[in-house]
Short mmCIF file of C-alpha atoms and ligand atoms in Angstrom, two decimals:
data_model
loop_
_atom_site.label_atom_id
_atom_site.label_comp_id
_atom_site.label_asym_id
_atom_site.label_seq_id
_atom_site.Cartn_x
_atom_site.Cartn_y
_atom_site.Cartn_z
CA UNK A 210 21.51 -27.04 -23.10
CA UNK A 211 19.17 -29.42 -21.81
CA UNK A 212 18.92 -29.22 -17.82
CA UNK A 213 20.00 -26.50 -15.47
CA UNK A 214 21.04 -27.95 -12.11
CA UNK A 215 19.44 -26.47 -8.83
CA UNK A 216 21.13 -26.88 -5.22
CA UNK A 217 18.45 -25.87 -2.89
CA UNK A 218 19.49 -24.85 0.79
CA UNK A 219 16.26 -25.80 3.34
CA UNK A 220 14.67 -28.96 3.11
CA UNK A 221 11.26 -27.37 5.52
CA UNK A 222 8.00 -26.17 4.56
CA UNK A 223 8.80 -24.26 1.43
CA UNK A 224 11.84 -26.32 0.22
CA UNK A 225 9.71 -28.94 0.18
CA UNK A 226 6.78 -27.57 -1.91
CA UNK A 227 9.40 -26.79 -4.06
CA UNK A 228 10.89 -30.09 -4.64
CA UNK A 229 7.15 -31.59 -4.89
CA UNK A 230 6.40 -28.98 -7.65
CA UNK A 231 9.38 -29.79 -9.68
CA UNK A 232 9.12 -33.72 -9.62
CA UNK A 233 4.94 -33.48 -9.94
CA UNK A 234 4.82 -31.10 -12.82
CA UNK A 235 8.63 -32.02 -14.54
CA UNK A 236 6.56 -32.55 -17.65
CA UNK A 237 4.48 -29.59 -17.84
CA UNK A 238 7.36 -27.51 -17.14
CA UNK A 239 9.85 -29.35 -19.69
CA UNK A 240 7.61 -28.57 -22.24
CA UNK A 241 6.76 -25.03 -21.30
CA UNK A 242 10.09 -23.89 -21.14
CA UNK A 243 12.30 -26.55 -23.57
CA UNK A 244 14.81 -27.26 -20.85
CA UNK A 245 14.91 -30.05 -17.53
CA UNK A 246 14.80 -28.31 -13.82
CA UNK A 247 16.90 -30.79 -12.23
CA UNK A 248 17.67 -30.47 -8.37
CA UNK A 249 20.87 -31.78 -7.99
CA UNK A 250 21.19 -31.50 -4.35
CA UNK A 251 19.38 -30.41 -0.84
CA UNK A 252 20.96 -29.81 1.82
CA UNK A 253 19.05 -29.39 5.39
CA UNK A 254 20.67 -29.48 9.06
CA UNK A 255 17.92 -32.15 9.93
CA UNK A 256 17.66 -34.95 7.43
CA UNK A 257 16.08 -37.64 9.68
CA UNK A 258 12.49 -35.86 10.24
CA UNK A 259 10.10 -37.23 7.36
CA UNK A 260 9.05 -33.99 4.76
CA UNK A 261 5.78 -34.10 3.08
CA UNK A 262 7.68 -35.10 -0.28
CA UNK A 263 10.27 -38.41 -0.40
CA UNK A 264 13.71 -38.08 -2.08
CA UNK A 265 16.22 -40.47 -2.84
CA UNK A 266 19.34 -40.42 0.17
CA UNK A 267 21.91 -39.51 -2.98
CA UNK A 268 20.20 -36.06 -2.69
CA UNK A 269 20.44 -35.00 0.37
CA UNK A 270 23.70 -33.18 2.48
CA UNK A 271 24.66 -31.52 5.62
CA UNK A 272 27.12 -29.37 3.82
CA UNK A 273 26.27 -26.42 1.94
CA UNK A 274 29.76 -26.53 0.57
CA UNK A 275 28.22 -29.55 -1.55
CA UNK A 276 26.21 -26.89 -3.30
CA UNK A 277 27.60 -23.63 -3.50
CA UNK A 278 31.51 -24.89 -4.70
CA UNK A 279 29.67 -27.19 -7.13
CA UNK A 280 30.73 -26.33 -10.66
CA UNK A 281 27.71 -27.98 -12.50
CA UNK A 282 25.17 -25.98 -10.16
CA UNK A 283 23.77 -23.54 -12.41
CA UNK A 284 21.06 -22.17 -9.07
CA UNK A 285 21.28 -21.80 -5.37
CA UNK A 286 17.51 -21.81 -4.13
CA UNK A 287 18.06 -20.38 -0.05
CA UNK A 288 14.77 -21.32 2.10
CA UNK A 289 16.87 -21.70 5.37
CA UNK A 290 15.40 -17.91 6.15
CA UNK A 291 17.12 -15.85 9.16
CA UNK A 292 20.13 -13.62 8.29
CA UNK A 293 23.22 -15.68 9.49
CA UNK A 294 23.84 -17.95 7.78
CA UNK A 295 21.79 -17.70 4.93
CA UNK A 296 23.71 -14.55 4.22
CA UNK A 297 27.36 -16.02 3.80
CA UNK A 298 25.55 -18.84 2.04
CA UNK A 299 24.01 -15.87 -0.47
CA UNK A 300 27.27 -14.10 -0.79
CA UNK A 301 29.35 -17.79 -1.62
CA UNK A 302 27.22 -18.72 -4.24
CA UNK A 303 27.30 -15.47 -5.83
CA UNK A 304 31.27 -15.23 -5.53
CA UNK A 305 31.33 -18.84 -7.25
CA UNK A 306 29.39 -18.33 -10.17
CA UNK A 307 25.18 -19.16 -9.14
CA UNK A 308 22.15 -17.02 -9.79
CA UNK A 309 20.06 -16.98 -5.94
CA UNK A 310 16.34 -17.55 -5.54
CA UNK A 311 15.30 -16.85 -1.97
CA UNK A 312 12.34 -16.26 -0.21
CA UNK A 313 13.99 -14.81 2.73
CA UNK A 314 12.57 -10.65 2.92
CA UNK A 315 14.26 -9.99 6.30
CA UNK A 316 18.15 -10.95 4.46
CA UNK A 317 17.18 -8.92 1.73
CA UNK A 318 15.70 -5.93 4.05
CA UNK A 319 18.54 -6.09 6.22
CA UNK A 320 21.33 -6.94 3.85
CA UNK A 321 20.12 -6.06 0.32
CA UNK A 322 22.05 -3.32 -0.46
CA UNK A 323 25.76 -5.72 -0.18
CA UNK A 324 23.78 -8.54 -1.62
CA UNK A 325 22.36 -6.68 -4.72
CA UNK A 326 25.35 -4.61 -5.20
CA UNK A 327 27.64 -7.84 -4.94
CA UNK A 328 24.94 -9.82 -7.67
CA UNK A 329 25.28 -6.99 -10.33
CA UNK A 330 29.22 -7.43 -9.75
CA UNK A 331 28.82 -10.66 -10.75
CA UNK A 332 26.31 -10.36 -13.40
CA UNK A 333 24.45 -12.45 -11.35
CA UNK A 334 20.45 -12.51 -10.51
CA UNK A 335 18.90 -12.23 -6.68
CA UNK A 336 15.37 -13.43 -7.39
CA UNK A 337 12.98 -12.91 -4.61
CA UNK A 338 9.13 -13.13 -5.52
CA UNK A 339 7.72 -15.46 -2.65
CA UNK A 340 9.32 -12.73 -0.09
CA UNK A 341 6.22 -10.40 -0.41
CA UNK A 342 2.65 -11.94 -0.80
CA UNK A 343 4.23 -15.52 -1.31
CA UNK A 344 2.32 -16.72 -4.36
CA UNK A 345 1.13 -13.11 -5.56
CA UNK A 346 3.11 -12.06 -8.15
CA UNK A 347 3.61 -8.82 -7.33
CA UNK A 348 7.43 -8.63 -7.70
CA UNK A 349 7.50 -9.63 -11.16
CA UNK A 350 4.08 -7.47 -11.96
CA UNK A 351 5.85 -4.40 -10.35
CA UNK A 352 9.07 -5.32 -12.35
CA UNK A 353 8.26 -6.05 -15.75
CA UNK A 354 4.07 -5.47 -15.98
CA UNK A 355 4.59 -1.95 -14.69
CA UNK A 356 8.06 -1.24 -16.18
CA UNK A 357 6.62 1.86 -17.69
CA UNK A 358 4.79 2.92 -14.72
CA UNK A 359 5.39 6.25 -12.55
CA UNK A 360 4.14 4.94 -9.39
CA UNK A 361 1.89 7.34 -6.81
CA UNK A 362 1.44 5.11 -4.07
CA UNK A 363 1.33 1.52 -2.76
CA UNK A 364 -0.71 -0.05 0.40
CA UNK A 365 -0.20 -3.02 1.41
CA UNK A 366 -2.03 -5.88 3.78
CA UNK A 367 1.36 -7.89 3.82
CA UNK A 368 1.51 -10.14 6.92
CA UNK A 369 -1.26 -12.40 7.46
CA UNK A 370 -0.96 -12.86 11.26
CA UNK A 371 -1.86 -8.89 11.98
CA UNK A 372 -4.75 -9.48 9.07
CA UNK A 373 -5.85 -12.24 10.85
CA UNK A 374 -6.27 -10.75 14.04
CA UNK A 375 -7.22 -7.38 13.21
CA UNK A 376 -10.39 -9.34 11.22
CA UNK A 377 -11.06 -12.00 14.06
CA UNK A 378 -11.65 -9.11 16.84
CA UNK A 379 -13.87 -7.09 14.17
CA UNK A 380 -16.05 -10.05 13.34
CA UNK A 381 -16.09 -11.61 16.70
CA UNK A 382 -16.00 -8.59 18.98
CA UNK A 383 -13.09 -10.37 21.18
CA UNK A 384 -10.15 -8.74 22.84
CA UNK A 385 -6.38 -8.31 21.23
CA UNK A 386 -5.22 -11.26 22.92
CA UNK A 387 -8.55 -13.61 22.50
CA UNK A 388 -7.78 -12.89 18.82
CA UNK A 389 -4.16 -13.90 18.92
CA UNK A 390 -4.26 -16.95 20.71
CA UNK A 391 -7.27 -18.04 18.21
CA UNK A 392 -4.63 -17.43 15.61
CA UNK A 393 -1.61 -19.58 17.54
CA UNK A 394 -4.81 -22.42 17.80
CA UNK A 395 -5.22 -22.17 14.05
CA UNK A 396 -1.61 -22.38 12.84
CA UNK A 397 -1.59 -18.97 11.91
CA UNK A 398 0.66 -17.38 14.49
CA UNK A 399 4.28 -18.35 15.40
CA UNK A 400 4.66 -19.32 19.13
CA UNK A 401 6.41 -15.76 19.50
CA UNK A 402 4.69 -13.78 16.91
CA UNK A 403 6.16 -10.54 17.89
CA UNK A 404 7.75 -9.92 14.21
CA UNK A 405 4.06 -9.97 12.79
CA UNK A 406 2.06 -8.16 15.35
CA UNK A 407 4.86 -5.75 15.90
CA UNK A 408 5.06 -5.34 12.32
CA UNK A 409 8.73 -6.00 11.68
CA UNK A 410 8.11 -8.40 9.16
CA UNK A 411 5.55 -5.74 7.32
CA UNK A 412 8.22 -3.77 7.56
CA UNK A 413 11.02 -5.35 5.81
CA UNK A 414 8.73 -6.56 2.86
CA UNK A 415 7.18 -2.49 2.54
CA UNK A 416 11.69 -1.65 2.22
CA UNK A 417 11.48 -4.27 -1.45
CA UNK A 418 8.69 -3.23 -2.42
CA UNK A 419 9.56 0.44 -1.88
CA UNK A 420 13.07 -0.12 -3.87
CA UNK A 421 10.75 -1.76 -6.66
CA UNK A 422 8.36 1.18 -7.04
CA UNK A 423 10.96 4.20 -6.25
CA UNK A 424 14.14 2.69 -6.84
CA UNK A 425 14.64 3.79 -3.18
CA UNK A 426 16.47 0.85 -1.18
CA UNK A 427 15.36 2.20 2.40
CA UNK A 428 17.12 0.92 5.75
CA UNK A 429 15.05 -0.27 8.49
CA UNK A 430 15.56 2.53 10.63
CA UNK A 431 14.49 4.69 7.82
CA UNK A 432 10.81 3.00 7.94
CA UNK A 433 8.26 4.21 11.02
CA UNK A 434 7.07 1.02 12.61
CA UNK A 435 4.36 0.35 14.72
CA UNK A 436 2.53 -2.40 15.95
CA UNK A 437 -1.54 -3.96 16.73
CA UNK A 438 -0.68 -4.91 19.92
CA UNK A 439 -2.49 -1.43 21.30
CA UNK A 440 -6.07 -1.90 19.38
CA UNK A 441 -8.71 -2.28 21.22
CA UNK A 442 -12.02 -3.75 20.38
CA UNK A 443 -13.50 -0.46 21.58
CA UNK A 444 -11.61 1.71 18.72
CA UNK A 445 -12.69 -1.06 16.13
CA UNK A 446 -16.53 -0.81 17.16
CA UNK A 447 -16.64 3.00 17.41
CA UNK A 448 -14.23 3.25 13.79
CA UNK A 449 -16.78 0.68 12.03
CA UNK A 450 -19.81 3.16 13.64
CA UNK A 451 -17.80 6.31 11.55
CA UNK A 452 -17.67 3.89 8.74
CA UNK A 453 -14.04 3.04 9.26
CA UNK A 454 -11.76 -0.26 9.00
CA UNK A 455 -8.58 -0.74 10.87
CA UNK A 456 -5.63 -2.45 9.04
CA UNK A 457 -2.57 -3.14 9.40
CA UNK A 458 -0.81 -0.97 6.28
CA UNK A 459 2.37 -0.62 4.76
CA UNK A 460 2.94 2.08 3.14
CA UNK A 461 4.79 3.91 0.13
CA UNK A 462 3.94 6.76 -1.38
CA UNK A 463 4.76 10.33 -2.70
CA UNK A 464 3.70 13.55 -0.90
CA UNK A 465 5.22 16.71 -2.58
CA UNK A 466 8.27 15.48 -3.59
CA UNK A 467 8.82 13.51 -0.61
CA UNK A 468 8.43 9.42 0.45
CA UNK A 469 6.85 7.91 2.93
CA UNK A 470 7.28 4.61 3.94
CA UNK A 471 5.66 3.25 7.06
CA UNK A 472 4.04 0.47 8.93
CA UNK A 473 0.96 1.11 11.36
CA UNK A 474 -2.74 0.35 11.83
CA UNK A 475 -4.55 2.48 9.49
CA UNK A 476 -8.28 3.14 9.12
CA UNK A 477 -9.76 3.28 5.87
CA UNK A 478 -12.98 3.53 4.60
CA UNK A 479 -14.99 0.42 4.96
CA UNK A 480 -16.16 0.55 1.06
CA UNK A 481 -12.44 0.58 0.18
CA UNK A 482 -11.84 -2.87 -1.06
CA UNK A 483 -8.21 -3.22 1.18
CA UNK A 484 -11.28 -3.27 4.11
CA UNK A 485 -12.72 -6.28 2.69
CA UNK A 486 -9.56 -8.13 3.04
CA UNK A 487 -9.83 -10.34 5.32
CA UNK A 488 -7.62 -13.15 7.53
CA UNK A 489 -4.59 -14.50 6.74
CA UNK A 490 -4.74 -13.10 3.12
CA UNK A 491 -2.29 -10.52 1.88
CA UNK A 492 -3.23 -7.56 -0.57
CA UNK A 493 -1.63 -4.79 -2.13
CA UNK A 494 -2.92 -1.57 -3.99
CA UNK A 495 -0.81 0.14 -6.31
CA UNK A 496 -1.63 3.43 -7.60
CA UNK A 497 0.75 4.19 -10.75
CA UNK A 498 0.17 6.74 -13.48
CA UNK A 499 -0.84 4.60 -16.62
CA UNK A 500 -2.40 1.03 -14.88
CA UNK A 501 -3.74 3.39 -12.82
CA UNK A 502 -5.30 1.56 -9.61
CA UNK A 503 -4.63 -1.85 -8.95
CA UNK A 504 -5.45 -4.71 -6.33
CA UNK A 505 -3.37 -7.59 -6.18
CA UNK A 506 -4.88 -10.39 -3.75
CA UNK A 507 -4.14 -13.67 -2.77
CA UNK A 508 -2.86 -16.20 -0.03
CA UNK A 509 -0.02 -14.43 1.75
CA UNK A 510 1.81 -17.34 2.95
CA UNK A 511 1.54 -22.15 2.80
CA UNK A 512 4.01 -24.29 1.39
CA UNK A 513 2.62 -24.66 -2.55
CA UNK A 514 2.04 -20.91 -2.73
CA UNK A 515 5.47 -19.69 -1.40
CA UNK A 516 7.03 -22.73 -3.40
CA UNK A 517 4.85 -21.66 -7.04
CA UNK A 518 6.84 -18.26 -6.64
CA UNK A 519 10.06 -20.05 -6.14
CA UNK A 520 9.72 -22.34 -9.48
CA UNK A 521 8.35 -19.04 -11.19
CA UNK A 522 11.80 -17.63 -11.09
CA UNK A 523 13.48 -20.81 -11.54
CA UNK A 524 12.11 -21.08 -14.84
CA UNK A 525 12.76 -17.34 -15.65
CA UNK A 526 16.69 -17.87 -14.96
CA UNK A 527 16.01 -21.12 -17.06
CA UNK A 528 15.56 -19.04 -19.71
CA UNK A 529 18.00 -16.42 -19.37
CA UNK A 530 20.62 -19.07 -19.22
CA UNK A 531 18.90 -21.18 -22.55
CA UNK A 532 19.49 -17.27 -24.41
CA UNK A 533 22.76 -16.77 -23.22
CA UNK A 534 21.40 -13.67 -21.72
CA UNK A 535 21.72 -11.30 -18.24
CA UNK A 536 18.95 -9.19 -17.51
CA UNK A 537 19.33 -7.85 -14.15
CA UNK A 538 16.00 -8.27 -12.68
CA UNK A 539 17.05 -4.87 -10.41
CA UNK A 540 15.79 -3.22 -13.69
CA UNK A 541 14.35 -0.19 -11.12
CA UNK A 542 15.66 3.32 -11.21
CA UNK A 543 15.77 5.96 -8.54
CA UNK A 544 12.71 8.03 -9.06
CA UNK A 545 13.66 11.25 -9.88
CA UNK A 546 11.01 12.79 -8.30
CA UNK A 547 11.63 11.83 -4.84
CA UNK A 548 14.05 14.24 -3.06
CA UNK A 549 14.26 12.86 0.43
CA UNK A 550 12.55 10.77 2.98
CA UNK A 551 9.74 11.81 5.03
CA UNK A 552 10.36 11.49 8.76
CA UNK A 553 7.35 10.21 10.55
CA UNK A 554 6.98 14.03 12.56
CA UNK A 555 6.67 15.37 9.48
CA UNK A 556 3.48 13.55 7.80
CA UNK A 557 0.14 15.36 7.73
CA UNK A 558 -2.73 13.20 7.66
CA UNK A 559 -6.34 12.64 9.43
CA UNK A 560 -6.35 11.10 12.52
CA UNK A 561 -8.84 8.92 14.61
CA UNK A 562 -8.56 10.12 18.34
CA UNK A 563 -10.18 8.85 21.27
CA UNK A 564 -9.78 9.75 25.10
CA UNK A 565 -11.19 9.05 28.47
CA UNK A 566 -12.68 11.95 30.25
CA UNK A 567 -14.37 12.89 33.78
CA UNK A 568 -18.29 13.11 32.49
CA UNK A 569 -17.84 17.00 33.71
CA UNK A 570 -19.05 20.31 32.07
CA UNK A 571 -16.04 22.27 30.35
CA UNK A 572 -14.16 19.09 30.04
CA UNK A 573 -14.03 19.05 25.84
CA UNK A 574 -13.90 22.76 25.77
CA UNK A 575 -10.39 22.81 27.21
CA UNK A 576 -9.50 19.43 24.81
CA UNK A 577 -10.71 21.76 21.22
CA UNK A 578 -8.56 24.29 23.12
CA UNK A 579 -5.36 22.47 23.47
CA UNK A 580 -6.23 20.94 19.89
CA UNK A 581 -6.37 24.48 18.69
CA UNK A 582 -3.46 25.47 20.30
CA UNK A 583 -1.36 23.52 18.29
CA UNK A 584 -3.49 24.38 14.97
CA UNK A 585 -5.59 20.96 14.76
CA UNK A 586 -8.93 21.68 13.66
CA UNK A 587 -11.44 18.66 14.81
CA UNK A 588 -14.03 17.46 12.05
CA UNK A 589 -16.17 15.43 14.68
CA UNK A 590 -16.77 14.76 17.87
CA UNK A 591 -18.65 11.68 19.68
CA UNK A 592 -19.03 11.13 23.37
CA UNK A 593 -20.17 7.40 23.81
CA UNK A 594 -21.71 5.94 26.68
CA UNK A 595 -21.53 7.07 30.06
CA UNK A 596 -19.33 4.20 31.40
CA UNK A 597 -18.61 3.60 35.79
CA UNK A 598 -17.27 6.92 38.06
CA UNK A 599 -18.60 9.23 35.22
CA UNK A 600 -15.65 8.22 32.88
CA UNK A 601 -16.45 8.36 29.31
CA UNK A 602 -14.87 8.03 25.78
CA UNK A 603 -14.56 10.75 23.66
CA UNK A 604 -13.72 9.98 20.06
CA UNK A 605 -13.31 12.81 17.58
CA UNK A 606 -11.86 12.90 14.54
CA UNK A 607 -9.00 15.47 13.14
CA UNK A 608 -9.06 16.95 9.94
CA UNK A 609 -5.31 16.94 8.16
CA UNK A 610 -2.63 17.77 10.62
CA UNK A 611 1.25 17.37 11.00
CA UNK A 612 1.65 14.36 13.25
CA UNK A 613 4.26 16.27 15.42
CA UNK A 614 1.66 18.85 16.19
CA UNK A 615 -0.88 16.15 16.99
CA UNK A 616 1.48 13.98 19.27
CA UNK A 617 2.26 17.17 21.06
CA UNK A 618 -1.88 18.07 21.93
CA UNK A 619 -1.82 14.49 22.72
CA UNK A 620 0.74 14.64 25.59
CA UNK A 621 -1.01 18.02 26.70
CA UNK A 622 -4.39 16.67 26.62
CA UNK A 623 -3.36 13.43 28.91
CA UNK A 624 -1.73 15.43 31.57
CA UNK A 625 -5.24 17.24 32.04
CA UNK A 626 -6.91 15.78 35.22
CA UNK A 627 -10.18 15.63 33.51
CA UNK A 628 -8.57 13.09 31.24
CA UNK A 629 -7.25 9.48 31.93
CA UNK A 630 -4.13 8.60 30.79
CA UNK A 631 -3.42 7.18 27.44
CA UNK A 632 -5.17 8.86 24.65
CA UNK A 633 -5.58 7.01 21.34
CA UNK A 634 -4.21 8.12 17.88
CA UNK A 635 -4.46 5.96 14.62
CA UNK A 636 -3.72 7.89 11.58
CA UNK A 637 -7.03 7.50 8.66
CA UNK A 638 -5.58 7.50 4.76
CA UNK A 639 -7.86 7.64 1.60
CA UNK A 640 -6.30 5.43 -0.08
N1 NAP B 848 6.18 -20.75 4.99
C1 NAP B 848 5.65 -19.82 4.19
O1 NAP B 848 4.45 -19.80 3.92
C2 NAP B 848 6.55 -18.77 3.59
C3 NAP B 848 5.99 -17.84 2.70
C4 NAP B 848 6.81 -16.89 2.11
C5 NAP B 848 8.16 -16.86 2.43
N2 NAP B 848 8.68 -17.78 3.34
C6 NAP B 848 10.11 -17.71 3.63
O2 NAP B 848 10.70 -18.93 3.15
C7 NAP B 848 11.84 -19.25 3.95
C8 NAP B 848 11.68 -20.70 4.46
O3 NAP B 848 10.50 -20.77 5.21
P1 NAP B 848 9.90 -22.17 5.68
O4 NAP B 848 8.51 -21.90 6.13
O5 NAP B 848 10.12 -23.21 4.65
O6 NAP B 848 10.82 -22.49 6.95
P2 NAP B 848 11.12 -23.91 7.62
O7 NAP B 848 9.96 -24.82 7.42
O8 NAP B 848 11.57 -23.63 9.01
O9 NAP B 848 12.33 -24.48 6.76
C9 NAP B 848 13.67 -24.10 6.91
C10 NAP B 848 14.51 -25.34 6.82
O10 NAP B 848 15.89 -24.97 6.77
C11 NAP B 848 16.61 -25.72 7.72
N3 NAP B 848 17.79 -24.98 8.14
C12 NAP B 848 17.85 -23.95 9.01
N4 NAP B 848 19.12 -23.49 9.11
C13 NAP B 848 19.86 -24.24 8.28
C14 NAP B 848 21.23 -24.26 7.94
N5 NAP B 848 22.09 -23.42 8.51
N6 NAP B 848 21.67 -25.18 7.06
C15 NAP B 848 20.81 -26.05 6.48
N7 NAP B 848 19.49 -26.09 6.77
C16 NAP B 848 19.02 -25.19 7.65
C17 NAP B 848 15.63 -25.96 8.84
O11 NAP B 848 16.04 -27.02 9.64
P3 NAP B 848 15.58 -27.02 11.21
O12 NAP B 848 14.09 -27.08 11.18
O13 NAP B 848 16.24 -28.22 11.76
O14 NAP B 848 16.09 -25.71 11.78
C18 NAP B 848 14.36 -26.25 8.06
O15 NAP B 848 14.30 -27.60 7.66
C19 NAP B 848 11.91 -18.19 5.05
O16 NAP B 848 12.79 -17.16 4.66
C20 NAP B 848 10.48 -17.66 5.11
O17 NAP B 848 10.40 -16.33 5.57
C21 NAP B 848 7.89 -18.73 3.91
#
């Protein structure tokens, strides 16, 4: 064996850092590895608009077909992204004999469980590093570096948008939507960035890296979800006077037996290094019982990043294929631990809340009251400036309490008329 032959399927950003990577370090790689990455074919809906690498006209196609029913392709490399029809492009290349290395996290959120289930049928590999942290190689670290881990816990800053925003209102005092449109400026938003800010796309790379650690292959439903769009540059100044960050965190991790997995602005402690992290770079912290604690860190999304995770795996099957070997790289085992999901309700935790109340005497002794009611004991309490018609914030912050009992005080509290309607709540974790 002297070449394995790659069909890749999206000629755009990524494809073509991938194709630059291969012809520009052929050599390096050749050597490395004892074997030719040869890409036999790209196909692209548009081949007329001019990509930041050349290739000969032989190369290129309209037709997937060209690809995925060729016998001598050994790899089908999908960077089309979307769900339809990248996934019928996924599931014909399986059926016909190729391994798949994709970058696409929302297929594999959405439609892992046939896709996985239908690649260990075939004794075939789904490789998908550059869908979490692009060039951070957290997939393979949490795969093979950590095989003999028991993992606690893992946070992650995973969308670069939300990280980018969150950090431009914090260091330039701006609003939510000052921040954002710096970002669309900058390249660093999509013209409808709703899957970012909203934090869908957090959300469906927090489901692989949750079946990584636990073994756990969670449906979107099954993850709470919720957005930056809310934050205001108000809660940022008066969380960084507590000493507190906001974020934008997924999260994994193991509380008595039970996981949760969810997606929402989080404040941490400002000498945490997550609260460090800062713009369009990605981070995650794994907590695991031998490595212990562990900060991976890097550019969360470009074309040579994405692309270096791509070739990573390319090589890996490379190998496989030279030893006549399949590993499945699904190597990861329900935690036995775990007994069931956590719903959202059901999470204790510290929270951050701040409300808007009539400057009046009595006014926070019937808030503790309502608080108390429902068996939420506050650890602090700050009235901030007096602001126009005697209307003033009130942030306080909760010492552990069961989010359904919280949300429930919350409602109470906003139907006071004392109180303006919409009280704050972002949930605080250690970390
Ligand atoms: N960009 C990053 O930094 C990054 C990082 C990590 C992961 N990813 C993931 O990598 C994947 C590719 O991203 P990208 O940034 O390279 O996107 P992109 O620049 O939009 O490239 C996708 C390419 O596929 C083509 N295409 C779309 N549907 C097709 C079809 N049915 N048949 C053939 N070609 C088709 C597109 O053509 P048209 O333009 O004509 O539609 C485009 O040329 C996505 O899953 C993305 O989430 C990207």
């Amino acid at each position: 064996m002297n070449k394995i032959n790659v069909g890749l399927i999206g000629f755009g950003n990524v494809g073509s850092g991938v194709v630059k990577i291969l012809r520009e370090k052929k050599h390096l790689l050749s050597k490395k590895i004892g074997v030719e990455i040869n890409i036999k074919k790209i196909c692209d809906k548009d081949l007329a608009s001019k990509r930041s690498i050349s290739v000969e006209k032989s190369l290129l196609t309209r037709s997937p077909k060209e690809i995925i029913e060729d016998p001598q392709t050994d790899v089908v490399v999908e960077l089309i992204g979307g769900i339809h029809p990248a996934k019928e492009y996924v599931v014909q290349a399986l059926k016909s004999g190729k391994h798949i290395v994709t970058a696409n996290k929302a297929l594999l959120a959405q439609e892992g469980r046939e896709l996985f289930a239908l690649a260990r049928d075939r004794e075939k590999n789904i490789y998908f590093e550059a869908s979490v942290g692009a060039g951070i190689p957290i997939i393979k670290a949490l795969r093979e570096g950590l095989v003999a881990n028991k993992f606690h816990s893992i946070f992650g800053i995973v969308n670069g948008t939300s990280n980018f925003v969150l950090s431009q209102m914090s260091r330039n005092n701006c609003s939510f939507a000052q921040a954002l449109s710096e970002a669309k400026a900058r390249g660093f938003a999509e013209k409808d960035p709703s899957l970012d800010i909203n934090g869908i796309d957090s959300a469906h790379k927090l489901i692989l890296l949750t079946y990584l650690c636990f073994g756990k292959l969670a449906s979107f439903n099954d993850i709470f979800v919720e957005g930056i769009s809310h934050i205001s540059i108000s809660d940022i100044n008066y969380a960084r006077e507590l000493g507190l960050e906001i974020k934008l965190l997924a999260i994994a991790k193991i509380e008595k037996g039970e996981l949760e997995v969810r997606v929402h602005p989080t404040l941490i402690p400002k000498t945490h290094l997550l609260s460090s992290v800062e713009g369009i770079v990605n981070s995650i912290y794994v907590s695991s019982d031998l490595a212990g604690n562990l900060l991976f860190y890097g550019p969360g999304a470009g074309q040579l990043c994405a692309a270096s995770a791509v070739v990573s795996h390319l090589v890996d099957i490379t190998k496989d294929i030279k030893a006549g070997l399949f590993k499945s790289v699904l190597n990861n085992v329900p935690d036995p631990s775990v007994k069931k999901l956590r719903k959202i309700d059901e999470i204790e935790s510290r929270y951050y809340i701040r409300f808007m109340a009539m400057d009046k005497p009595g006014v926070l002794a019937r808030v503790s009251g309502i608080l108390a009611k429902f068996g939420i004991s506050v650890a602090s309490v700050n009235q901030k400036e007096r602001r126009k018609a005697h209307i003033v914030p009130i942030v306080m912050i909760i010492h552990e309490a069961k989010e359904k009992n919280l949300r429930q005080a919350l409602v109470t509290i906003d139907r006071l008329n004392v109180v303006k309607p919409k009280s704050v709540a972002i949930r605080m974790e250690e970390v």
